[in-house]
mmCIF file of C-alpha atoms in Angstrom:
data_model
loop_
_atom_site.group_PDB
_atom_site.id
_atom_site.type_symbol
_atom_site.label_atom_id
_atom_site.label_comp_id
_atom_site.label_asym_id
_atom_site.label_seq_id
_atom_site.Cartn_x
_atom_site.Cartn_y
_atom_site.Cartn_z
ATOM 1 C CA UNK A 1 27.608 -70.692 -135.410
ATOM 2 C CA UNK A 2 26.407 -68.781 -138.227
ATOM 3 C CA UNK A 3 29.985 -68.621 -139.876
ATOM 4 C CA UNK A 4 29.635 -72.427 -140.025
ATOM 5 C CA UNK A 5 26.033 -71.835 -141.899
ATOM 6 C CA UNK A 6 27.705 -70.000 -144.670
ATOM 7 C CA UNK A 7 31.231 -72.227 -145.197
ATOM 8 C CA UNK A 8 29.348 -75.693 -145.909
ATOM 9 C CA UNK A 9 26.042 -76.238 -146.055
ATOM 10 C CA UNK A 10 24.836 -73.341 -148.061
ATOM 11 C CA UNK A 11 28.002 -73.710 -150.097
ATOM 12 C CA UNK A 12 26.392 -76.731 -151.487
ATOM 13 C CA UNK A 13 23.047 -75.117 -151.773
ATOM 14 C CA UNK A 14 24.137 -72.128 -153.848
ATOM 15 C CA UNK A 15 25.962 -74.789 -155.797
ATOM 16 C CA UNK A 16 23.269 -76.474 -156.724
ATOM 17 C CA UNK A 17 20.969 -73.809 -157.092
ATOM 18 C CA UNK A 18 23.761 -73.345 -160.707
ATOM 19 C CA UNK A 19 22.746 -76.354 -161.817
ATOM 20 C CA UNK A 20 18.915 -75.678 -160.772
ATOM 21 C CA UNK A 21 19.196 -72.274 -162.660
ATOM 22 C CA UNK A 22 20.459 -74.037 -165.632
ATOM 23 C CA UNK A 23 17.885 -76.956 -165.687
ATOM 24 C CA UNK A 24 15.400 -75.031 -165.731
ATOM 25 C CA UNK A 25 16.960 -72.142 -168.593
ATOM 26 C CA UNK A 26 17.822 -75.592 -170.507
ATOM 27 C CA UNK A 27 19.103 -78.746 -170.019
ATOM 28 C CA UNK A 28 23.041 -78.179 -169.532
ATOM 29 C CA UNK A 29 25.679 -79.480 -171.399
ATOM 30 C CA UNK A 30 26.813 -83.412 -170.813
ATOM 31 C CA UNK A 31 30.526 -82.585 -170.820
ATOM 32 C CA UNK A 32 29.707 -79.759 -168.021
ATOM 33 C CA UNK A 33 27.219 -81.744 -165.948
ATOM 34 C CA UNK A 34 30.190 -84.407 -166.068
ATOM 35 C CA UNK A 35 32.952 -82.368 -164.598
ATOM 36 C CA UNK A 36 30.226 -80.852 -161.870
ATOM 37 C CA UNK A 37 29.545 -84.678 -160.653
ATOM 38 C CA UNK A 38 33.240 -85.824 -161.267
ATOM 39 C CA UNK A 39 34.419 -82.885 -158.725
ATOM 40 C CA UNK A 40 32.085 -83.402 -155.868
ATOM 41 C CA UNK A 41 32.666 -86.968 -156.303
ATOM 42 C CA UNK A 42 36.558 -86.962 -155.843
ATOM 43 C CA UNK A 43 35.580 -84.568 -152.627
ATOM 44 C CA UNK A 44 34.349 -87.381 -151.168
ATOM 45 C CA UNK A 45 37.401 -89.170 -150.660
ATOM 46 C CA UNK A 46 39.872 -86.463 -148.896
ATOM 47 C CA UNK A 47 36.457 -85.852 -146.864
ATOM 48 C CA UNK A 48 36.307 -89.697 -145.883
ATOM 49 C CA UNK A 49 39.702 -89.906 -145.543
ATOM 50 C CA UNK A 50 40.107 -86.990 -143.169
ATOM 51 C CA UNK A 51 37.371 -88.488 -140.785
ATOM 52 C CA UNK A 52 39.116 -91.959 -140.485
ATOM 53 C CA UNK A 53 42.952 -90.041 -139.522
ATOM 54 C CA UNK A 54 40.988 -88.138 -137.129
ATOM 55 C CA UNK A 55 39.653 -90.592 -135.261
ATOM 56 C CA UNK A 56 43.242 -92.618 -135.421
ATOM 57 C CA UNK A 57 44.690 -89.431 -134.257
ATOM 58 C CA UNK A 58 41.816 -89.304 -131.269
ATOM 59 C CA UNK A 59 42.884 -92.938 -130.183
ATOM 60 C CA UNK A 60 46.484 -92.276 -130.261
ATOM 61 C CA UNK A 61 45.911 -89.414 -127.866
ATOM 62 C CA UNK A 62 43.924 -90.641 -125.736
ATOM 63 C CA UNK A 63 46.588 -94.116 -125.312
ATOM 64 C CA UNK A 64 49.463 -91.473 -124.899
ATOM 65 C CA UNK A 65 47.324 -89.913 -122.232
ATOM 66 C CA UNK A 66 46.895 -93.125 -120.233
ATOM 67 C CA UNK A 67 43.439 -94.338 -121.796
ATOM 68 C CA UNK A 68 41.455 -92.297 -119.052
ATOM 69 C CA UNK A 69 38.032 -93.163 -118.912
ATOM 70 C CA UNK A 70 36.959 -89.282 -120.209
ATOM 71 C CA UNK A 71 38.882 -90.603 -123.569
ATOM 72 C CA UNK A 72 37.523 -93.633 -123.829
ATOM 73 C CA UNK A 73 34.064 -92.609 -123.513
ATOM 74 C CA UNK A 74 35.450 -89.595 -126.808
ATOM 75 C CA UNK A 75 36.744 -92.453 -128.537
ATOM 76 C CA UNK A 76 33.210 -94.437 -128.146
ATOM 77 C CA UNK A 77 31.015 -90.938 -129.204
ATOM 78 C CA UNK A 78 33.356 -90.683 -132.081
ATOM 79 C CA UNK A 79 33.025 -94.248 -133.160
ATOM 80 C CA UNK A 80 29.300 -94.279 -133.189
ATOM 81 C CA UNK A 81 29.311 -91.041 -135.099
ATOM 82 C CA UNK A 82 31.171 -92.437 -137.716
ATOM 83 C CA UNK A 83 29.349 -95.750 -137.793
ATOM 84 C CA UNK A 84 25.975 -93.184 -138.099
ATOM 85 C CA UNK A 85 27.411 -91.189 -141.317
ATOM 86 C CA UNK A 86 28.499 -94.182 -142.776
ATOM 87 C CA UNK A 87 25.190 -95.363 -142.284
ATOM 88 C CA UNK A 88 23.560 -92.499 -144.007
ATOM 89 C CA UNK A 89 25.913 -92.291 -146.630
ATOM 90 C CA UNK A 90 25.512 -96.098 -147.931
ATOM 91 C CA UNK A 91 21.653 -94.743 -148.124
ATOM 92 C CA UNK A 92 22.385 -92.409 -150.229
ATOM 93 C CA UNK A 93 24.937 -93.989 -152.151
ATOM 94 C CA UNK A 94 22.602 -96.799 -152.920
ATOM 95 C CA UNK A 95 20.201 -94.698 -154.130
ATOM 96 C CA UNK A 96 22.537 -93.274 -156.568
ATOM 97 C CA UNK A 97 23.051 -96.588 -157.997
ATOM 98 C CA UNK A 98 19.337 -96.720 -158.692
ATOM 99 C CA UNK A 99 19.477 -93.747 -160.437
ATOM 100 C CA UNK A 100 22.400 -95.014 -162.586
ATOM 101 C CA UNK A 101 21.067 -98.070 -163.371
ATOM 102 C CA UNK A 102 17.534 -97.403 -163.502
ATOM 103 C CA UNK A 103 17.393 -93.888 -165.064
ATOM 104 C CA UNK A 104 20.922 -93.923 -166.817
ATOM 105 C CA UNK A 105 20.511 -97.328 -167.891
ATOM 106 C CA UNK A 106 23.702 -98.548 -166.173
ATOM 107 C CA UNK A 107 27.446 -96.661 -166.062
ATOM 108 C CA UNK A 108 29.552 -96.210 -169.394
ATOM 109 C CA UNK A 109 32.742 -97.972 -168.985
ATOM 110 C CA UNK A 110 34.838 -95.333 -171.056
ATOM 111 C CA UNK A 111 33.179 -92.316 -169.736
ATOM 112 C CA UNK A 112 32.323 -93.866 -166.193
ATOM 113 C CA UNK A 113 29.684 -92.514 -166.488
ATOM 114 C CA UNK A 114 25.692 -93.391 -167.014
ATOM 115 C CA UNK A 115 24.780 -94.365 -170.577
ATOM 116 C CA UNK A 116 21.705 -92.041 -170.399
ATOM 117 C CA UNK A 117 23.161 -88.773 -168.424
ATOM 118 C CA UNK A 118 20.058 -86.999 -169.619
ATOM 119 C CA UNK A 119 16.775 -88.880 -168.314
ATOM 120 C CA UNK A 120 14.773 -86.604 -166.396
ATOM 121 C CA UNK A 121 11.621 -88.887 -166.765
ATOM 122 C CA UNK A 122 12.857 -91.695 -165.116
ATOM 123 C CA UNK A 123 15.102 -89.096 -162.558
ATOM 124 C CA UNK A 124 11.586 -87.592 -161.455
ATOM 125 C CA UNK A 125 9.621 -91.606 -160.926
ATOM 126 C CA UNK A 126 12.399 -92.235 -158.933
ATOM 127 C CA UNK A 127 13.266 -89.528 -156.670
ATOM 128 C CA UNK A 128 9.653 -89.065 -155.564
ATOM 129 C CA UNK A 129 9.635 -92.204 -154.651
ATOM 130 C CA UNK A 130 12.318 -91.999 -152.473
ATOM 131 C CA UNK A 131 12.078 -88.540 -151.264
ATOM 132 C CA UNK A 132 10.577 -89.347 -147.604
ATOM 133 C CA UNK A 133 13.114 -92.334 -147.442
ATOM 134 C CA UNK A 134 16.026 -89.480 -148.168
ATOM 135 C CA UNK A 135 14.057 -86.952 -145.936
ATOM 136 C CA UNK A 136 14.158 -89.308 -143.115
ATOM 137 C CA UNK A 137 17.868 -90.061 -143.906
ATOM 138 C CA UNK A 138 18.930 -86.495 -143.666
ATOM 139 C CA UNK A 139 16.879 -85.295 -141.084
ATOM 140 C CA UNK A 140 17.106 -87.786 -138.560
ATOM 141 C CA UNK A 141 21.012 -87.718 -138.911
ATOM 142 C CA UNK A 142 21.165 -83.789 -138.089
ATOM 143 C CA UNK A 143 18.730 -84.763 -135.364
ATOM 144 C CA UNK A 144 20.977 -87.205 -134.021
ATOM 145 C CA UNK A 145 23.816 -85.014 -134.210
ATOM 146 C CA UNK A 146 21.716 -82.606 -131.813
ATOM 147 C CA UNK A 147 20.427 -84.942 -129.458
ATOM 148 C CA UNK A 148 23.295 -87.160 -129.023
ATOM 149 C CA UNK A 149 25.937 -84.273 -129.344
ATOM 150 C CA UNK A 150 24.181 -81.121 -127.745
ATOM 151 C CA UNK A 151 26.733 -81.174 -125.062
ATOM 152 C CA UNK A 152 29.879 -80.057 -127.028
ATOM 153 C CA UNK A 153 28.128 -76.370 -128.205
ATOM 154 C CA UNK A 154 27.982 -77.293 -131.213
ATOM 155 C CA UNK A 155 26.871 -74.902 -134.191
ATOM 156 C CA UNK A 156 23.667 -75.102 -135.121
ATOM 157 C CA UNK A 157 22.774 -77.970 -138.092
ATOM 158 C CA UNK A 158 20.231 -76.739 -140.394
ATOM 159 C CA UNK A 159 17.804 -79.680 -141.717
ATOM 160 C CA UNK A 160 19.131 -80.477 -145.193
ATOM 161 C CA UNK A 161 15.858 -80.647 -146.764
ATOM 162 C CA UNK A 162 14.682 -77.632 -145.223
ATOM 163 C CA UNK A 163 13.983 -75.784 -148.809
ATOM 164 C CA UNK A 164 14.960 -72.383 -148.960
ATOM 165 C CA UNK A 165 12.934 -68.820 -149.451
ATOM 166 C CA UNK A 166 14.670 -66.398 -151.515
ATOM 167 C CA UNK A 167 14.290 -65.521 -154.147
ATOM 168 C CA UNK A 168 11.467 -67.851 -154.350
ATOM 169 C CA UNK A 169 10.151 -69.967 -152.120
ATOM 170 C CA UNK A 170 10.951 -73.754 -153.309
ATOM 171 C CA UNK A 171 10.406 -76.964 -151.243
ATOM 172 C CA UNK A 172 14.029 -79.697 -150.790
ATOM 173 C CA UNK A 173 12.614 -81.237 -153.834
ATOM 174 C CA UNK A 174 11.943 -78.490 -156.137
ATOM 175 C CA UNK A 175 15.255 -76.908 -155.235
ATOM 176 C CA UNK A 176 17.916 -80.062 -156.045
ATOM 177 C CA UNK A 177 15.668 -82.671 -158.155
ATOM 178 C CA UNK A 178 12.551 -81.375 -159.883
ATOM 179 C CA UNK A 179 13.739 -81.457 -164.029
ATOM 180 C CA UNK A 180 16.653 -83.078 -162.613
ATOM 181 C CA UNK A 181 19.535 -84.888 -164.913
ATOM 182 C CA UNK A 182 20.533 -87.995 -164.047
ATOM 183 C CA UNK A 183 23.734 -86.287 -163.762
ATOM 184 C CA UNK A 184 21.959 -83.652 -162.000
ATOM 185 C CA UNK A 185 20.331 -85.806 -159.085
ATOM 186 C CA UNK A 186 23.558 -87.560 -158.628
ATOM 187 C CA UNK A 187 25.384 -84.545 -158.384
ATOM 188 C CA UNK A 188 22.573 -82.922 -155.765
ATOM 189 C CA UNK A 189 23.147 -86.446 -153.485
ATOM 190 C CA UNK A 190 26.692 -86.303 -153.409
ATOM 191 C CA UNK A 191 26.553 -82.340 -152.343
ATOM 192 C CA UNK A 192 24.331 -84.010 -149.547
ATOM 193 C CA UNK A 193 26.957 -86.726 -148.813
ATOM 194 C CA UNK A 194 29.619 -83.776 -148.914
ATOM 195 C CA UNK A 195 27.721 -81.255 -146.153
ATOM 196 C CA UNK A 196 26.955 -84.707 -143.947
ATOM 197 C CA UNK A 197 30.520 -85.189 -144.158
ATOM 198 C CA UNK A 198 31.143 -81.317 -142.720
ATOM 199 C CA UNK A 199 28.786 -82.169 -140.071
ATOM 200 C CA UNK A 200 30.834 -85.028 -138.640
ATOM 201 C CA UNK A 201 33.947 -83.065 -139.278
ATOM 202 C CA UNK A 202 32.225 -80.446 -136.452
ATOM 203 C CA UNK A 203 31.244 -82.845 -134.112
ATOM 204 C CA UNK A 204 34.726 -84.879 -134.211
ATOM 205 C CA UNK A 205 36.713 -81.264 -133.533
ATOM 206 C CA UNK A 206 34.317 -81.250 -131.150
ATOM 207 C CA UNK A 207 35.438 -84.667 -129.849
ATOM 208 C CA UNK A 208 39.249 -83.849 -129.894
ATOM 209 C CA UNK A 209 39.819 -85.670 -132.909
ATOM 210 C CA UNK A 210 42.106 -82.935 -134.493
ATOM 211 C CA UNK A 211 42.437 -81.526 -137.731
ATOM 212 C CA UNK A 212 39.953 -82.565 -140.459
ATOM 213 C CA UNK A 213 40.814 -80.058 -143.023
ATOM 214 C CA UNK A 214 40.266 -81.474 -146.511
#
């Protein structure tokens, strides 16, 4: 359980506690911010990717074993999993686009990336007013995973937008968006995207969906 804790969701809170740090010393450099967001963004795919072969793999097996009921009823947990991160993810993915074309005043076609990478103004009206949308996004998804799940002994899911403690105690928002980037915010929602991705992976190993190593 606790070996879980450290390998993916506080991976991608010590990540973005860097790019906290560095907000806050000074605003970091375009080019850097760039390759941060560029790298958890092509994450995403093997991540996606991995989930959809697993759940192939699940319905293969279970056809080869003679489509018992036990399988069928995997194959249905597994489905509405998916269909519930896919869910979340299009949440947060269009509230990325807000922040592109809202605070970075729409995506650069050489760069692919926003025009304005360096808004924090506009980074700040938006994200507070979507913070308890995104709160109940996150939240209710690990909740889900423990209600609907609990049966597989699962490890436990810590609440995404918990905060943290040490060395200073900071809320969710203070920790990935306060002073935030545009390039900064986007980067902190896809590291969300990323550790609701690791979730799934759990519960579909869980499942018997087989290897979702990425």
């Amino acid at each position: 359980m606790k070996t879980f804790m450290k390998t993916s969701s506080n991976w991608g809170v010590l990540l973005l506690l860097v790019l906290f740090t560095s907000a806050c010393q000074q605003k970091a450099p375009v080019k850097r911010s760039q390759e941060w967001l560029s790298s958890l963004q092509r994450a995403l795919w093997p991540a996606k990717n991995a989930s959809d072969l697993a759940l192939i793999a699940l319905k293969q097996d279970v056809k080869k074993q003679g489509n018992s009921s036990e399988g069928i009823k995997r194959i249905e947990r597994a489905e509405t999993l998916k269909k519930r991160t896919n869910e979340v993810e299009a949440e947060i993915d269009k509230l990325k686009s807000t922040l592109v074309k809202e605070a970075g005043a729409g995506f650069d076609l050489k760069t692919k990336m926003p025009k304005d990478p360096q808004n924090t103004a506009k980074v700040k009206e938006i994200m507070r007013a979507n913070l308890p949308k995104l709160t109940k996004a996150l939240d209710g998804y690990v909740e889900f995973l423990s209600k609907e799940y609990k049966d597989l002994s699962l490890p436990r899911f810590i609440l995404l937008t918990q905060g943290i403690v040490y060395p200073k105690k900071k809320s969710f928002y203070e920790v990935f968006y306060e002073n935030a980037t545009v390039l900064e915010a986007l980067s902190s929602l896809t590291v969300h995207q990323l550790t609701i991705r690791r979730y799934e992976a759990e519960v579909l190993k869980k499942l018997g969906a087989g290897d979702l190593s990425y």
